[in-house]
Amino acid sequence: MSLATFPSHNPVTSEVIAEYRNTSPQEVQDAVLRAKTACIAWQGLGYKGRKKVLLAWCGQLTKRIDEISQIVRAETGKPISDATLEVTLAIGHLAWAAKNAEKVLSKQNRPSGLLMFNMSATVSRKPMGVVGVIGPWNYPIFTPMGSIAYSLAAGNTVVFKPSEYTPGVGHWLGESFSQVAPFADIFAVVTGLPETGVALTESSVDKVSFTGSTRTAKKVAASCATRMVPVVLECGGKDPVIVAGDADVDLAAEYALWSSMSNAGQTCIGAERVYVVNEVADKFEAKIKELALQIHPGADGNYGPATMPSQLKVIQGHIDDAASKGGRFLIGGTDSVKAPFVEPVIILGVPENSTAVTEETFGPTLVINRVADISEAIRLSNATSYGLAASVFSKRNGRKIAEQLQCGMVSVNSVIAFAAIASVPFGGVKDSGYGRIHGPEGLLEFTYAHTVVKTLFRIPIDFTTFGRTKFADKFIKGAIKTLHSKGLG
Ligand code: NAD
């Protein structure tokens, strides 16, 4: 028997913050069907009408930024400044999607080619219908907004299932949208346990955009495949940082530390591995140690607790595995996990087959391994099942190194910067998933191409008829020979 409600907890104190509805499969399907009806009127508003609504929502989020940031803080445990930063990034994406949907998705005329010169050809982008968005807890507003904003701007309606660890954030998002919605069911929120997510993948949705672990992503893809429902999968990562001999080493240390430890290391695009070339390794290690000694977790600290208590076992397991395989602690040790917090852990010289190198740790830990040269750094960076993002620190060769990394996004002489640039796509390859949110690609993702070709006038070389003439056959063959026999295009 499933529960009617479930609690959300403060991860620091374990206190219950509030109870939320555990939405049943039937209620999920009902919400999707209502959203299907609403999507006709939502599409009827056109780009300009939807832009007005979405920018009004931006206004709501901005005016009430302290309120939502407090809920993010309460449910995740992250510092209020991090929670606020997250909300500002989400607002930026919402505004970008609202303002750019028309430009990106408007109908295009395409050349019809020499043989089809009597036809016009156009391609427009049609919304999918209802997009089911399933979100994680680590960035409970920024992450799902990458799917919600871009789906809505493209003309879809959305049913959103927030993480069971952050239902209050999802509930608040739904309530704030209702303040600006011209009618009901454009954006519905279904709070619930994982079964509610399962129900969304089994409902009549037209597309699912999932953000979460690779393990769950495979289940989501399998469930959607039974009905040929397309999916976007935004999963985990094991992001590397490459530090070249010509890097600004102090900057690399400062950024790598923040990328790996902020949000208690619970960042899909956060640094988990560093490959530093021998010649600057001593300097890099000394600098990152100096900086790491200045940060700590806690209520008044630089980062909060592990939001999901079960993650502590994974973090401990990776630290223990690294230690047992010969890793040396630059900072912290096997006793750094102090539930619900984890103190900063930096481990040197960890064998590449340790789980601390091969699997997503999702804690404030960092592995630093020395390499002989940049080729080795690139090879090891790519030698993982994940391919989400990466950072490169090099004054002269940043772009060249970036081009050789098998992942969706690279920051050169910075970390995570692409997430704050709304015009660029976000997403990974390999076990990090497929499909894209953000930017033009994020708008295109929630539409399908719709082609219309039209006869402008009839010509004697018509070939879509049984009345095709010998002259038409000869003409087509001759034209093709003229165009392509030299193999030049
Ligand atoms: P998770 O996979 O446990 O859960 C994600 C969501 O899926 C939750 O809402 C959950 O209720 C739901 N769910 C669980 N089982 C389901 C099922 N069988 N069918 C449908 N829905 C189901 O992930 P999490 O612990 O919430 O999030 C952390 C993970 O998310 C990390 O791996 C992190 O790297 C990843 N992440 C990726 C990105 C990205 O953009 N690539 C962003 C943030 C987080």
Coordinates of C-alpha atoms and ligand atoms in Angstrom, one line a residue:
M1 CA 0.0 0.0 0.0
S2 CA 1.5 3.4 -0.9
L3 CA 1.5 6.3 1.5
A4 CA -0.7 9.3 0.9
T5 CA 2.0 11.7 2.0
F6 CA 5.7 11.7 2.6
P7 CA 7.9 14.0 4.6
S8 CA 10.7 16.3 3.5
H9 CA 13.6 16.6 6.0
N10 CA 16.2 19.1 7.0
P11 CA 19.4 17.1 6.2
V12 CA 21.4 18.8 9.0
T13 CA 18.9 18.1 11.8
S14 CA 16.8 15.3 10.3
E15 CA 13.7 17.3 11.4
V16 CA 10.6 17.0 9.3
I17 CA 10.1 20.3 7.4
A18 CA 6.7 19.5 5.8
E19 CA 4.6 16.7 4.4
Y20 CA 3.9 16.4 0.7
R21 CA 1.4 14.5 -1.4
N22 CA 2.7 11.2 -2.7
T23 CA 1.0 11.4 -6.1
S24 CA -0.5 8.1 -7.2
P25 CA 0.0 6.7 -10.8
Q26 CA -3.6 7.5 -11.6
E27 CA -3.2 11.1 -10.4
V28 CA -0.1 11.4 -12.5
Q29 CA -1.9 10.1 -15.6
D30 CA -4.8 12.6 -14.9
A31 CA -2.3 15.5 -14.6
V32 CA -0.7 14.5 -17.9
L33 CA -4.1 14.3 -19.6
R34 CA -5.1 17.7 -18.3
A35 CA -1.7 19.1 -19.5
K36 CA -2.4 17.6 -23.0
T37 CA -5.6 19.6 -23.2
A38 CA -3.9 22.7 -21.9
C39 CA -1.2 22.4 -24.4
I40 CA -3.5 23.3 -27.3
A41 CA -4.3 26.7 -25.7
W42 CA -0.7 27.2 -24.6
Q43 CA 0.5 26.7 -28.2
G44 CA -2.3 29.0 -29.3
L45 CA -0.7 31.9 -27.4
G46 CA 2.2 31.8 -29.8
Y47 CA 5.8 32.7 -29.0
K48 CA 4.9 36.2 -27.9
G49 CA 2.1 35.2 -25.6
R50 CA 4.2 32.5 -24.0
K51 CA 7.2 34.9 -23.6
K52 CA 4.9 37.3 -21.7
V53 CA 3.8 34.6 -19.3
L54 CA 7.4 33.2 -18.8
L55 CA 8.9 36.6 -18.2
A56 CA 6.1 37.3 -15.7
W57 CA 7.2 34.1 -14.0
C58 CA 10.8 35.4 -14.0
G59 CA 9.5 38.5 -12.2
Q60 CA 7.8 36.3 -9.6
L61 CA 10.9 34.3 -9.0
T62 CA 13.0 37.4 -8.8
K63 CA 10.7 39.2 -6.4
R64 CA 10.4 36.1 -4.2
I65 CA 14.1 35.1 -4.5
D66 CA 14.7 35.1 -0.7
E67 CA 11.6 32.9 -0.1
I68 CA 12.6 30.2 -2.6
S69 CA 16.3 30.3 -1.6
Q70 CA 15.3 29.6 2.0
I71 CA 13.4 26.5 0.9
V72 CA 16.3 25.3 -1.2
R73 CA 18.6 25.9 1.8
A74 CA 16.2 24.1 4.2
E75 CA 15.8 21.0 2.0
T76 CA 19.4 20.6 0.8
G77 CA 21.3 22.1 3.7
K78 CA 23.5 24.3 1.3
P79 CA 24.5 27.8 2.4
I80 CA 22.0 30.5 1.7
S81 CA 24.4 32.3 -0.7
D82 CA 24.8 29.1 -2.8
A83 CA 21.0 28.6 -2.8
T84 CA 20.5 32.2 -3.9
L85 CA 23.1 31.8 -6.7
E86 CA 21.3 28.7 -7.9
V87 CA 18.0 30.6 -8.1
T88 CA 19.6 33.5 -10.1
L89 CA 21.1 31.0 -12.6
A90 CA 17.6 29.4 -13.0
I91 CA 16.0 32.8 -13.6
G92 CA 18.7 33.6 -16.3
H93 CA 17.8 30.4 -18.2
L94 CA 14.1 31.0 -17.9
A95 CA 14.5 34.5 -19.4
W96 CA 16.8 33.3 -22.1
A97 CA 14.4 30.5 -23.2
A98 CA 11.5 32.9 -23.2
K99 CA 13.3 35.6 -25.3
N100 CA 14.9 33.3 -27.8
A101 CA 12.3 30.6 -28.6
E102 CA 10.8 32.5 -31.5
K103 CA 14.2 33.2 -33.1
V104 CA 15.5 29.6 -32.7
L105 CA 12.3 27.8 -33.6
S106 CA 10.7 29.9 -36.3
K107 CA 9.9 28.3 -39.7
Q108 CA 12.9 28.1 -42.1
N109 CA 12.9 28.1 -45.9
R110 CA 15.3 25.5 -47.3
P111 CA 16.7 25.2 -50.8
S112 CA 14.9 22.6 -52.8
G113 CA 17.8 21.6 -55.1
L114 CA 18.2 21.7 -58.9
L115 CA 16.0 18.8 -59.7
M116 CA 13.2 20.0 -57.5
F117 CA 13.4 23.6 -58.4
N118 CA 9.6 23.7 -58.9
M119 CA 9.0 23.1 -55.1
S120 CA 9.2 25.2 -52.1
A121 CA 10.6 23.6 -48.9
T122 CA 10.0 24.7 -45.3
V123 CA 10.9 23.2 -41.9
S124 CA 9.1 24.3 -38.8
R125 CA 9.5 23.0 -35.2
K126 CA 6.5 21.6 -33.5
P127 CA 6.3 21.1 -29.7
M128 CA 6.2 17.5 -28.5
G129 CA 3.0 18.0 -26.4
V130 CA 3.5 17.2 -22.7
V131 CA 7.0 16.9 -21.4
G132 CA 7.5 14.9 -18.2
V133 CA 10.4 16.4 -16.2
I134 CA 12.0 14.3 -13.4
G135 CA 14.5 16.2 -11.3
P136 CA 17.3 15.5 -8.7
W137 CA 17.9 17.1 -5.3
N138 CA 21.4 18.6 -5.6
Y139 CA 20.4 21.7 -7.6
P140 CA 16.6 21.4 -7.2
I141 CA 15.7 24.6 -9.1
F142 CA 18.6 25.2 -11.5
T143 CA 18.7 21.7 -12.9
P144 CA 15.0 21.0 -13.7
M145 CA 14.6 24.6 -14.9
G146 CA 16.9 23.6 -17.8
S147 CA 14.1 21.3 -19.0
I148 CA 11.0 23.2 -17.7
A149 CA 11.8 26.6 -19.2
Y150 CA 13.0 25.4 -22.5
S151 CA 10.0 23.0 -22.9
L152 CA 7.5 25.7 -22.0
A153 CA 9.0 28.3 -24.2
A154 CA 8.9 25.8 -27.1
G155 CA 5.1 25.4 -26.6
N156 CA 4.9 22.3 -24.5
T157 CA 3.1 21.9 -21.3
V158 CA 5.0 20.3 -18.4
V159 CA 4.4 17.8 -15.6
F160 CA 7.3 18.0 -13.1
K161 CA 8.2 15.4 -10.6
P162 CA 10.8 16.9 -8.2
S163 CA 13.1 14.7 -6.1
E164 CA 11.6 13.2 -2.9
Y165 CA 14.4 15.1 -1.1
T166 CA 13.3 18.5 -2.4
P167 CA 9.5 18.4 -2.8
G168 CA 9.1 21.8 -1.2
V169 CA 11.1 23.4 -4.0
G170 CA 9.0 21.7 -6.7
H171 CA 5.8 22.6 -4.9
W172 CA 6.8 26.2 -4.6
L173 CA 7.7 26.4 -8.3
G174 CA 4.2 25.1 -9.2
E175 CA 2.6 27.6 -6.9
S176 CA 4.6 30.6 -8.2
F177 CA 3.8 29.7 -11.8
S178 CA 0.1 29.5 -11.0
Q179 CA 0.4 33.2 -10.0
V180 CA 1.1 34.2 -13.6
A181 CA -0.6 31.4 -15.5
P182 CA -3.3 32.5 -17.9
F183 CA -5.1 29.2 -17.3
A184 CA -4.5 25.9 -15.4
D185 CA -2.4 22.8 -16.2
I186 CA 0.4 24.5 -18.2
F187 CA 2.9 23.6 -15.6
A188 CA 1.9 20.9 -13.0
V189 CA 4.0 19.6 -10.2
V190 CA 3.5 16.0 -9.0
T191 CA 5.4 15.4 -5.7
G192 CA 6.1 11.9 -4.7
L193 CA 8.5 9.0 -4.1
P194 CA 10.4 7.2 -7.0
E195 CA 7.1 5.4 -7.9
T196 CA 5.7 8.7 -8.9
G197 CA 8.6 9.1 -11.3
V198 CA 8.0 5.6 -12.6
A199 CA 4.3 6.5 -13.2
L200 CA 5.3 9.6 -15.2
T201 CA 7.5 7.5 -17.5
E202 CA 4.5 5.1 -17.9
S203 CA 1.9 7.8 -18.5
S204 CA 0.8 9.4 -21.8
V205 CA 3.7 12.0 -21.8
D206 CA 5.2 12.8 -25.2
K207 CA 8.8 13.2 -24.0
V208 CA 10.6 12.7 -20.7
S209 CA 13.5 14.8 -19.5
F210 CA 15.3 13.1 -16.7
T211 CA 18.1 14.4 -14.5
G212 CA 19.6 12.0 -11.9
S213 CA 21.8 9.0 -11.6
T214 CA 22.9 6.9 -14.5
R215 CA 21.4 3.8 -12.8
T216 CA 17.9 5.4 -12.7
A217 CA 18.4 6.9 -16.2
K218 CA 18.7 3.4 -17.7
K219 CA 15.3 2.4 -16.0
V220 CA 13.7 5.6 -17.3
A221 CA 15.0 5.0 -20.8
A222 CA 13.8 1.4 -20.7
S223 CA 10.3 2.4 -19.5
C224 CA 9.9 5.1 -22.1
A225 CA 11.2 2.8 -24.9
T226 CA 8.2 0.5 -24.5
R227 CA 6.0 3.4 -25.9
M228 CA 8.7 4.9 -28.1
V229 CA 8.7 8.0 -25.9
P230 CA 11.9 10.0 -26.5
V231 CA 14.1 10.9 -23.5
V232 CA 16.7 13.4 -22.5
L233 CA 19.1 11.9 -19.9
E234 CA 21.2 14.2 -17.8
C235 CA 23.2 11.9 -15.6
G236 CA 26.3 11.8 -13.4
G237 CA 29.9 12.6 -14.2
K238 CA 33.5 12.1 -13.0
D239 CA 34.8 15.3 -14.3
P240 CA 38.6 15.8 -14.8
V241 CA 40.6 19.0 -14.4
I242 CA 43.8 19.1 -16.5
V243 CA 46.6 21.4 -15.3
A244 CA 49.2 22.0 -17.9
G245 CA 52.8 23.2 -17.4
D246 CA 51.9 26.7 -18.6
A247 CA 48.9 27.0 -16.4
D248 CA 48.2 29.7 -13.8
V249 CA 48.7 27.2 -11.1
D250 CA 47.3 29.3 -8.2
L251 CA 44.1 29.9 -10.2
A252 CA 43.8 26.2 -11.1
A253 CA 44.1 25.3 -7.5
E254 CA 41.6 27.8 -6.3
Y255 CA 39.0 26.8 -9.0
A256 CA 39.6 23.1 -8.7
L257 CA 39.0 23.3 -4.9
W258 CA 35.7 25.2 -5.3
S259 CA 34.5 22.9 -8.1
S260 CA 35.1 19.8 -6.1
M261 CA 34.0 20.9 -2.6
S262 CA 31.3 23.5 -3.1
N263 CA 27.7 22.2 -2.5
A264 CA 29.5 19.4 -0.5
G265 CA 30.8 18.0 -3.8
Q266 CA 27.2 17.2 -4.9
T267 CA 27.6 18.8 -8.3
C268 CA 27.3 16.6 -11.5
I269 CA 29.7 18.9 -13.3
G270 CA 32.0 19.3 -10.3
A271 CA 35.7 18.3 -10.4
E272 CA 36.4 14.8 -9.0
R273 CA 39.9 14.1 -10.6
V274 CA 42.9 16.3 -11.3
Y275 CA 45.6 15.4 -13.8
V276 CA 48.5 17.7 -13.2
V277 CA 51.8 17.6 -15.2
N278 CA 54.8 16.7 -13.1
E279 CA 56.6 20.0 -13.6
V280 CA 53.9 22.0 -11.7
A281 CA 52.5 19.3 -9.5
D282 CA 54.4 20.3 -6.3
K283 CA 53.3 23.9 -6.6
F284 CA 49.7 22.9 -7.4
E285 CA 49.4 20.5 -4.5
A286 CA 50.9 23.0 -2.1
K287 CA 48.5 25.7 -3.1
I288 CA 45.4 23.6 -3.0
K289 CA 46.4 22.3 0.4
E290 CA 46.8 25.8 1.7
L291 CA 43.4 26.8 0.4
A292 CA 41.6 23.6 1.5
L293 CA 42.8 24.1 5.1
Q294 CA 40.7 27.3 5.1
I295 CA 37.4 25.6 4.3
H296 CA 35.1 23.5 6.4
P297 CA 31.5 22.2 6.3
G298 CA 28.8 23.1 8.8
A299 CA 26.0 25.5 9.5
D300 CA 28.4 28.4 9.3
G301 CA 30.7 26.7 6.9
N302 CA 31.6 26.9 3.2
Y303 CA 29.3 24.0 2.4
G304 CA 26.6 21.9 3.9
P305 CA 25.9 18.3 4.6
A306 CA 25.4 15.3 2.3
T307 CA 21.7 16.0 1.4
M308 CA 21.0 12.3 0.8
P309 CA 22.3 10.3 3.9
S310 CA 22.8 7.1 1.9
Q311 CA 25.5 8.9 -0.1
L312 CA 27.8 8.9 2.9
K313 CA 28.4 5.2 2.5
V314 CA 29.5 5.7 -1.1
I315 CA 31.9 8.5 -0.2
Q316 CA 33.4 6.5 2.7
G317 CA 33.7 3.5 0.3
H318 CA 35.6 5.5 -2.3
I319 CA 38.0 7.1 0.3
D320 CA 38.7 3.6 1.8
D321 CA 39.3 2.1 -1.6
A322 CA 41.7 4.9 -2.6
A323 CA 43.6 4.4 0.8
S324 CA 43.8 0.7 0.5
K325 CA 45.2 0.9 -3.0
G326 CA 48.0 3.3 -2.0
G327 CA 46.5 6.8 -2.2
R328 CA 48.1 9.3 0.1
F329 CA 46.0 12.0 1.9
L330 CA 46.9 15.6 1.3
I331 CA 43.9 16.7 3.3
G332 CA 41.5 14.6 5.4
G333 CA 41.6 10.9 5.8
T334 CA 39.5 7.8 6.3
D335 CA 37.8 9.5 9.3
S336 CA 36.6 12.6 7.4
V337 CA 33.0 11.4 7.0
K338 CA 31.2 12.8 10.1
A339 CA 27.5 12.4 9.3
P340 CA 25.8 14.4 8.1
F341 CA 28.9 16.4 7.0
V342 CA 32.1 15.3 5.2
E343 CA 35.3 17.3 5.8
P344 CA 37.4 18.1 2.7
V345 CA 39.4 15.1 1.4
I346 CA 42.2 15.3 -1.2
I347 CA 44.0 12.2 -2.1
L348 CA 47.2 11.9 -4.1
G349 CA 48.5 9.2 -6.4
V350 CA 45.3 7.1 -6.5
P351 CA 45.5 4.1 -8.9
E352 CA 43.3 4.5 -11.9
N353 CA 41.3 1.4 -11.1
S354 CA 40.2 2.7 -7.7
T355 CA 36.4 3.5 -7.3
A356 CA 37.6 7.0 -6.2
V357 CA 38.7 7.4 -9.9
T358 CA 36.2 5.3 -11.8
E359 CA 32.9 6.1 -10.1
E360 CA 31.0 9.3 -9.2
T361 CA 31.7 10.0 -5.6
F362 CA 29.4 13.0 -5.1
G363 CA 31.2 14.2 -2.0
P364 CA 33.8 16.9 -1.1
T365 CA 36.7 14.8 -2.2
L366 CA 39.3 15.2 -5.0
V367 CA 41.8 12.9 -6.4
I368 CA 45.1 14.4 -7.7
N369 CA 47.2 12.3 -10.0
R370 CA 50.5 13.4 -11.6
V371 CA 51.1 12.8 -15.3
A372 CA 54.2 13.0 -17.5
D373 CA 52.6 15.2 -20.2
I374 CA 49.3 16.5 -21.6
S375 CA 48.8 13.4 -23.8
E376 CA 48.7 11.3 -20.7
A377 CA 46.3 13.7 -19.1
I378 CA 44.0 13.6 -22.0
R379 CA 44.1 9.8 -22.3
L380 CA 43.3 9.4 -18.6
S381 CA 40.6 12.1 -18.7
N382 CA 38.8 10.1 -21.5
A383 CA 39.4 6.7 -19.9
T384 CA 36.2 6.7 -18.0
S385 CA 32.6 5.6 -18.6
Y386 CA 31.4 9.1 -18.0
G387 CA 31.6 12.1 -20.3
L388 CA 29.9 15.1 -18.8
A389 CA 32.3 18.0 -18.5
A390 CA 35.9 19.0 -17.9
S391 CA 38.2 21.9 -17.1
V392 CA 41.6 22.7 -18.6
F393 CA 44.1 25.1 -17.2
S394 CA 46.7 26.2 -19.8
K395 CA 47.7 29.7 -21.0
R396 CA 48.5 28.7 -24.6
N397 CA 46.9 25.4 -25.4
G398 CA 43.6 25.4 -23.6
R399 CA 41.4 25.2 -26.7
K400 CA 43.6 22.6 -28.3
I401 CA 43.4 20.3 -25.2
A402 CA 39.7 21.0 -24.8
E403 CA 39.0 19.8 -28.4
Q404 CA 40.4 16.3 -27.5
L405 CA 38.2 15.7 -24.5
Q406 CA 35.3 13.3 -24.9
C407 CA 32.6 15.1 -23.0
G408 CA 29.8 17.6 -23.5
M409 CA 31.3 20.8 -22.1
V410 CA 34.8 22.1 -21.3
S411 CA 35.8 25.2 -19.3
V412 CA 39.2 26.7 -20.1
N413 CA 40.9 28.5 -17.3
S414 CA 37.7 28.3 -15.3
V415 CA 35.2 25.8 -13.9
I416 CA 31.5 25.1 -14.5
A417 CA 31.3 28.5 -16.4
F418 CA 29.2 27.0 -19.2
A419 CA 26.3 26.3 -16.9
A420 CA 25.8 30.1 -16.4
I421 CA 25.9 30.8 -20.2
A422 CA 22.3 30.3 -21.3
S423 CA 23.2 30.3 -25.0
V424 CA 25.3 27.1 -24.9
P425 CA 24.0 23.5 -24.7
F426 CA 24.4 21.4 -21.6
G427 CA 24.6 17.6 -21.5
G428 CA 27.0 14.7 -21.8
V429 CA 28.0 11.6 -23.6
K430 CA 28.6 7.9 -22.6
D431 CA 27.2 7.2 -19.1
S432 CA 26.6 10.9 -18.5
G433 CA 23.6 10.7 -20.8
Y434 CA 22.3 12.1 -24.1
G435 CA 20.2 14.9 -25.4
R436 CA 20.7 18.6 -24.5
I437 CA 19.2 21.3 -22.3
H438 CA 20.0 25.0 -22.5
G439 CA 20.7 27.2 -25.5
P440 CA 19.2 26.7 -29.0
E441 CA 19.8 23.0 -28.7
G442 CA 17.8 22.9 -25.5
L443 CA 14.8 24.5 -27.3
L444 CA 15.2 22.2 -30.4
E445 CA 15.3 19.2 -28.0
F446 CA 11.7 19.8 -26.9
T447 CA 10.3 20.0 -30.5
Y448 CA 10.3 17.9 -33.6
A449 CA 11.1 18.9 -37.2
H450 CA 8.0 19.3 -39.4
T451 CA 8.7 19.5 -43.1
V452 CA 6.3 20.9 -45.7
V453 CA 7.2 20.9 -49.4
K454 CA 4.9 22.5 -51.9
T455 CA 4.6 22.3 -55.7
L456 CA 4.9 25.8 -57.1
F457 CA 4.3 24.8 -60.7
R458 CA 4.3 21.5 -62.6
I459 CA 7.2 20.6 -64.9
P460 CA 7.7 18.0 -67.6
I461 CA 10.2 16.0 -65.6
D462 CA 7.7 15.1 -63.0
F463 CA 8.8 11.7 -61.6
T464 CA 6.1 11.0 -59.0
T465 CA 3.7 9.7 -61.5
F466 CA 3.1 6.6 -63.6
G467 CA 2.9 9.0 -66.5
R468 CA 6.7 9.7 -66.2
T469 CA 8.1 10.2 -69.7
K470 CA 11.3 8.8 -71.3
F471 CA 12.4 12.4 -71.6
A472 CA 12.1 12.8 -67.8
D473 CA 14.2 9.7 -67.2
K474 CA 16.9 10.9 -69.5
F475 CA 16.9 14.4 -68.1
I476 CA 17.2 13.1 -64.5
K477 CA 20.0 10.8 -65.4
G478 CA 21.8 13.4 -67.4
A479 CA 21.4 16.0 -64.6
I480 CA 22.8 13.7 -62.0
K481 CA 25.8 12.8 -64.2
T482 CA 26.5 16.5 -64.8
L483 CA 26.2 17.2 -61.1
H484 CA 28.0 14.3 -59.5
S485 CA 30.1 12.2 -61.9
K486 CA 33.3 14.1 -61.1
G487 CA 32.8 13.2 -57.4
L488 CA 33.1 16.8 -56.5
G489 CA 29.7 17.1 -54.7
Ligands
NAD1 P1 18.2 9.6 -8.7 O1 18.5 8.9 -10.0 O2 18.2 8.8 -7.4 O3 16.7 10.3 -8.7 C1 16.4 11.3 -9.7 C2 14.9 11.4 -9.8 O4 14.4 10.2 -10.4 C3 14.2 11.6 -8.5 O5 13.1 12.5 -8.6 C4 13.6 10.2 -8.2 O6 12.4 10.2 -7.4 C5 13.3 9.7 -9.6 N1 13.3 8.3 -9.8 C6 13.9 7.3 -9.0 N2 13.7 6.1 -9.6 C7 12.9 6.3 -10.7 C8 12.4 5.4 -11.7 N3 12.6 4.1 -11.7 N4 11.7 6.0 -12.7 C9 11.5 7.3 -12.8 N5 12.0 8.2 -11.9 C10 12.7 7.7 -10.8 O7 19.2 10.8 -8.6 P2 19.5 11.8 -7.5 O8 20.2 11.1 -6.4 O9 18.2 12.6 -7.2 O10 20.5 12.9 -8.2 C11 21.9 12.8 -8.1 C12 22.4 12.4 -9.5 O11 22.0 13.3 -10.5 C13 23.9 12.4 -9.5 O12 24.3 11.2 -10.2 C14 24.2 13.6 -10.3 O13 25.4 13.6 -11.0 C15 23.0 13.7 -11.3 N6 22.8 15.0 -11.8 C16 23.1 15.2 -13.1 C17 22.9 16.5 -13.6 C18 23.1 16.8 -15.1 O14 22.6 17.8 -15.6 N7 23.8 16.0 -15.8 C19 22.4 17.6 -12.8 C20 22.2 17.3 -11.5 C21 22.4 16.0 -11.0

